[in-house]
Amino acid sequence: MSGTKRNEGIEVHVPDVSVVVIVYNDAERLSTAVQSVLDQTLQGVEVVIVDDCSQDRSFAVAQELESAHPGRVRAFQLPQNSGGCGAPRNHGIQQATGTYVMFLDSDDVLERNACRNMLAAAERTGSDLVSGMCVRVHLDNRWGKTTEWYPWIYSRTRTLESITEFPDLLVYDTLSTNKCYRRAFLLEQGLEFPVGIHYEDLLFSAQAYVAARRITLIPNHVYFWNVVEKAAAKSISNRRHEIANFVHRMEIHRRVDELLAAKGHTDIKSAKDAKFLKHDLVLHLRDLPLLSDEYRQEFAGLANGYLAGIDPEAYEHVTHLQAICAYLLGKEDWDNLLPAADAMINKGRLTSPLAERDGRIYWCAQHIDGPDADEARRILDVTEQGFHTTPLPSLTLGNRLTSYEDDGRGTVTLSGTVVNPLGRIDADAELKATLELRARRQVGVRSFSFPVTTVRHAGDTIEWRTTADIGGTVRPLGIIDAVWDVRLKLAAGGERIVTRVSVGGLDLDSAARLRVRPRLTRLVSDRFAAEMTKKGNLSYVLTAEGAAAVRTQSLINNAIQGKAAGVVKRGLRKALRARRNMGSGEQKVKIYHEVFSKLPVKKGTVVFESHMGKQYSDSPKAIYEEMVRQGVPFEAIWSYAGARPTGFPKDATLVRRWSWQYLRALAQAEFWVDNQGFPLALAKRPGTTYIQTWHGSALKRMGFHEPRTKAQGRAGQARFQAAVDRFDHFLIRSEHDARTLAKGFRLRDEVLLRTGYPRNDALVEAHRAEANSGERVRGALAAELGIDPDKKVLLYAPTFRAGADGAVEGFAFPFDVEEFADRLGDRFTLLVRTHYLNSVSLPPSVAGRVVDVSRHHDITPLLALADGLITDYSSVMFDYAVLDRPMVFFAYDYEKYATDIRGTYFDLKEKAPGPVVATADELLQALAAFEEADAKYAEARQRFLTEFGEYDRGDAARQIVEKFFTGSGK
């Protein structure tokens, strides 16, 4: 709480918090920022306004605020403009009288409870620095978009005795404004913002983090950072096309590096280097294709001097394109760097023809055969991206303009090249193409097409050229469809490939504005201007040039500012908002409960879902097929996720997840059957029976046993409890499930069905058949996959990994798959089946010896096919145990996995029914001794099955169908 102190016998009021508000030429917004401080729920707060010698009324407004709030607001003005945020903030620190100091920019606001929450945390913990969550508010976004700034950092309250306990804080949250500092700490440490240089927050925050004796993080919103993406005057950090901007960024990074080196924080330096490659460098690389050669040369000189000091380990923690761009920048290889930068701007676009060497795929052929070939191959290797195996129509191929000509009226002649990766568009393939202009906002006629007159093979590319009478052919409506994008549709043999046309290095400033005839009237717009989009692609934008059109456009602009137009616009906005809200998740949930749930339940209707609609697989599939086999009369509805369903049964009704049809089906269904969870916000009606099959026994802690669930607070836990309380029946396959899963979800014993998993019925039957006949029948799947009948089949099925923020990490082989193929490929065929949240791409060199089966959604046939299983912590181990076949556990990160925040229910090393290995070499040795391990662990496999699969008897699906759908089991 605020208090008093005696100064020469006079009691002086001491505020709890001084908020330093800095302003420069922002008179219009200053009052709003200050009011957000005055409205704080904490009373003992003062405002210190520091004007950086503004040229508008900013200081006058500050003085007016001081007069209106005596004792609470004080205003100061610097004698001359400093050109940045550092000097006014430093002045504010000196003028502040509060126990704590915070910073606020004049165009932002504080959350109402920010000061109270941060003060309470500081007083409770004695921290020098308290940091809360910043929220970016996108003011010019029509949907009211907001984004939390690195929310995973603030997922819970935590106090650090040193920044070394949580380096990510220094690396990622470099803001100074979402923090509260003990003022005595700032003065004792001599902490000030650098002056005369931009990006001052990065250095100041790093200095504060390193010097603080204690830091507390709170999960509360404290600062609202107002962002205007389309502002006419760009902020300093957004003026990346100015080379001085990059000069300042590099200097700040060097100073931070010197600070970390002086303190011996090498681990933080390595993490910071990775973030520099992923974020800071990428921001500038994205602009390179659009900037001059002179800028690029100066940029390369600055960047490469800094990149020379980057920790090599940092390259292991960035995406392949980020590493490739940094490497090619170091080589100043513009021919390959600019396409790579273009690929970063346009996520998923393949802009390089690629190269193949020794069974591996590389971004480009340059450098991989030179003196530093080892480093080049390590960084330029893109085999795992799957460009060589992904179907061509599924690739987004780069298409770059090589020339642009116009006749000054309405006709243009365009030439370009489409990337032909690895020559996958065969030289003998017949080529045809059309150029399409498509309206971005589709009203009436949506597109116009022009035949491409010349299209031919040219080695690494497909060259095309055409002349199009755009002005005489394209008839836009005239107002709503103002922007038209350009696409090339290429037919290559039997393939259909659609590409956006990028501008490349062409200058469109001198391009003539094409005359067009809008369908409404040329009094509104009469020209098409060729423009480059933010992502560097070609588009045409309607504009006015003729005298009549310019006058009309002026009249329209004036009219839409009038009172009558205001009424119309408000009505239109209201109608559009209502229409938009009809498709929002909130509105759908409301209509589900208030409308659809009032409709009668349809007897015999069953809604099936597997892995949130991603697959037709697992126990829901087994139950559905058993119902069909028994001839049960029912209406089957399967949910699917994504644009179009694949692999789902043709005799069932298919509904897209979260569509209106999906919501109505759930509301009226007699039964819900799924293995993961229907949307948590949808309540189950009393007349609906929910059969939750789940998707595996648990090694990791689940539900309310997870610390993250406990940290959600009462409201979050209540929502989760309501979701699991919907389960009328929950299938388990052992008493281990009853002790773990059921307890973790707080399920009553009467909810549990001790039937085993329907998905495992086929495995039980396969094991019985093999035991009775003494021989293995591989079946059609082996032939489909091209399995050599003389080789054993191993299935590698790892689980997914998640980062500190909970995001799923991309899959990377923890062993050398080519070494496996070379050493063991003559004895084994390795099937690789990643978790459904991951994907994989194999090098061409292992073809036939290693097979990717990740697209086989239903893993059960793969388990039945495999002679042995390689896994880590995946619940697939419990299912495979039914087959009584060898298992190898490749637990290369066991300590990290077993001791992370979730924890495990048992020690895998103690109970594993097969060898647990920690290194790739140990894995290959264990596989080489495959038959030996089979006999050695036979008893362990039986103990494992008894403990974790006691109810898997092969009749689970039949039990479920008879109990709920035929009546014979009731």
mmCIF file of N, CA and C in Angstrom, residues 786-794 815-831 845-851 924 927-928:
data_model
loop_
_atom_site.group_PDB
_atom_site.id
_atom_site.type_symbol
_atom_site.label_atom_id
_atom_site.label_comp_id
_atom_site.label_asym_id
_atom_site.label_seq_id
_atom_site.Cartn_x
_atom_site.Cartn_y
_atom_site.Cartn_z
ATOM 1 N N GLY A 786 4.739 -53.906 -50.641
ATOM 2 C CA GLY A 786 5.910 -54.435 -51.332
ATOM 3 C C GLY A 786 6.910 -55.086 -50.401
ATOM 4 N N ILE A 787 6.424 -55.769 -49.353
ATOM 5 C CA ILE A 787 7.302 -56.390 -48.367
ATOM 6 C C ILE A 787 7.926 -57.665 -48.944
ATOM 7 N N ASP A 788 9.232 -57.778 -48.822
ATOM 8 C CA ASP A 788 9.940 -58.987 -49.235
ATOM 9 C C ASP A 788 9.544 -60.118 -48.287
ATOM 10 N N PRO A 789 8.976 -61.211 -48.789
ATOM 11 C CA PRO A 789 8.523 -62.295 -47.901
ATOM 12 C C PRO A 789 9.647 -62.955 -47.120
ATOM 13 N N ASP A 790 10.903 -62.767 -47.542
ATOM 14 C CA ASP A 790 12.024 -63.380 -46.847
ATOM 15 C C ASP A 790 12.569 -62.517 -45.712
ATOM 16 N N LYS A 791 12.008 -61.325 -45.537
ATOM 17 C CA LYS A 791 12.502 -60.420 -44.500
ATOM 18 C C LYS A 791 11.513 -60.316 -43.346
ATOM 19 N N LYS A 792 12.057 -60.124 -42.136
ATOM 20 C CA LYS A 792 11.232 -59.803 -40.988
ATOM 21 C C LYS A 792 10.751 -58.356 -41.120
ATOM 22 N N VAL A 793 9.606 -58.079 -40.521
ATOM 23 C CA VAL A 793 9.035 -56.736 -40.583
ATOM 24 C C VAL A 793 9.089 -56.112 -39.194
ATOM 25 N N LEU A 794 9.725 -54.946 -39.091
ATOM 26 C CA LEU A 794 9.756 -54.191 -37.848
ATOM 27 C C LEU A 794 8.918 -52.931 -38.021
ATOM 28 N N PHE A 815 17.577 -41.746 -34.822
ATOM 29 C CA PHE A 815 18.667 -42.601 -35.272
ATOM 30 C C PHE A 815 18.816 -42.427 -36.775
ATOM 31 N N ASP A 816 19.959 -42.843 -37.294
ATOM 32 C CA ASP A 816 20.256 -42.688 -38.719
ATOM 33 C C ASP A 816 19.543 -43.794 -39.492
ATOM 34 N N VAL A 817 18.465 -43.416 -40.188
ATOM 35 C CA VAL A 817 17.663 -44.411 -40.890
ATOM 36 C C VAL A 817 18.450 -45.034 -42.051
ATOM 37 N N GLU A 818 19.387 -44.279 -42.616
ATOM 38 C CA GLU A 818 20.225 -44.835 -43.682
ATOM 39 C C GLU A 818 21.205 -45.865 -43.129
ATOM 40 N N GLU A 819 21.700 -45.629 -41.916
ATOM 41 C CA GLU A 819 22.584 -46.613 -41.298
ATOM 42 C C GLU A 819 21.820 -47.896 -40.999
ATOM 43 N N PHE A 820 20.562 -47.752 -40.546
ATOM 44 C CA PHE A 820 19.743 -48.939 -40.328
ATOM 45 C C PHE A 820 19.614 -49.735 -41.632
ATOM 46 N N ALA A 821 19.290 -49.023 -42.708
ATOM 47 C CA ALA A 821 19.096 -49.701 -43.993
ATOM 48 C C ALA A 821 20.365 -50.408 -44.451
ATOM 49 N N ASP A 822 21.517 -49.753 -44.229
ATOM 50 C CA ASP A 822 22.785 -50.349 -44.666
ATOM 51 C C ASP A 822 23.165 -51.565 -43.826
ATOM 52 N N ARG A 823 22.935 -51.473 -42.515
ATOM 53 C CA ARG A 823 23.385 -52.540 -41.615
ATOM 54 C C ARG A 823 22.386 -53.697 -41.502
ATOM 55 N N LEU A 824 21.093 -53.381 -41.561
ATOM 56 C CA LEU A 824 20.080 -54.398 -41.275
ATOM 57 C C LEU A 824 19.051 -54.557 -42.382
ATOM 58 N N GLY A 825 19.190 -53.764 -43.461
ATOM 59 C CA GLY A 825 18.192 -53.800 -44.520
ATOM 60 C C GLY A 825 18.093 -55.116 -45.254
ATOM 61 N N ASP A 826 19.111 -55.962 -45.171
ATOM 62 C CA ASP A 826 19.045 -57.266 -45.839
ATOM 63 C C ASP A 826 18.235 -58.277 -45.029
ATOM 64 N N ARG A 827 17.998 -57.968 -43.727
ATOM 65 C CA ARG A 827 17.242 -58.882 -42.856
ATOM 66 C C ARG A 827 15.842 -58.372 -42.538
ATOM 67 N N PHE A 828 15.702 -57.024 -42.469
ATOM 68 C CA PHE A 828 14.449 -56.435 -42.020
ATOM 69 C C PHE A 828 13.922 -55.396 -43.010
ATOM 70 N N THR A 829 12.612 -55.306 -43.053
ATOM 71 C CA THR A 829 11.960 -54.139 -43.647
ATOM 72 C C THR A 829 11.405 -53.312 -42.488
ATOM 73 N N LEU A 830 11.800 -52.055 -42.429
ATOM 74 C CA LEU A 830 11.358 -51.187 -41.333
ATOM 75 C C LEU A 830 10.172 -50.348 -41.794
ATOM 76 N N LEU A 831 9.038 -50.493 -41.109
ATOM 77 C CA LEU A 831 7.872 -49.643 -41.339
ATOM 78 C C LEU A 831 7.909 -48.500 -40.332
ATOM 79 N N SER A 845 17.375 -42.970 -50.690
ATOM 80 C CA SER A 845 18.371 -44.040 -50.602
ATOM 81 C C SER A 845 17.875 -45.263 -49.836
ATOM 82 N N VAL A 846 16.812 -45.130 -49.035
ATOM 83 C CA VAL A 846 16.355 -46.266 -48.237
ATOM 84 C C VAL A 846 15.115 -46.917 -48.836
ATOM 85 N N ALA A 847 14.745 -46.516 -50.034
ATOM 86 C CA ALA A 847 13.528 -47.043 -50.667
ATOM 87 C C ALA A 847 13.546 -48.566 -50.699
ATOM 88 N N GLY A 848 12.432 -49.179 -50.317
ATOM 89 C CA GLY A 848 12.297 -50.626 -50.307
ATOM 90 C C GLY A 848 12.738 -51.270 -49.014
ATOM 91 N N ARG A 849 13.658 -50.621 -48.308
ATOM 92 C CA ARG A 849 14.135 -51.164 -47.034
ATOM 93 C C ARG A 849 13.461 -50.483 -45.847
ATOM 94 N N VAL A 850 13.075 -49.211 -46.022
ATOM 95 C CA VAL A 850 12.337 -48.457 -45.001
ATOM 96 C C VAL A 850 11.118 -47.870 -45.686
ATOM 97 N N VAL A 851 9.942 -48.080 -45.099
ATOM 98 C CA VAL A 851 8.687 -47.680 -45.736
ATOM 99 C C VAL A 851 7.894 -46.791 -44.777
ATOM 100 N N LEU A 924 20.527 -50.499 -32.717
ATOM 101 C CA LEU A 924 20.921 -51.373 -33.824
ATOM 102 C C LEU A 924 21.478 -52.702 -33.321
ATOM 103 N N LEU A 927 18.509 -54.849 -32.285
ATOM 104 C CA LEU A 927 17.805 -55.392 -33.441
ATOM 105 C C LEU A 927 18.612 -56.503 -34.108
ATOM 106 N N ALA A 928 19.917 -56.370 -34.073
ATOM 107 C CA ALA A 928 20.770 -57.418 -34.648
ATOM 108 C C ALA A 928 20.599 -58.726 -33.877
#
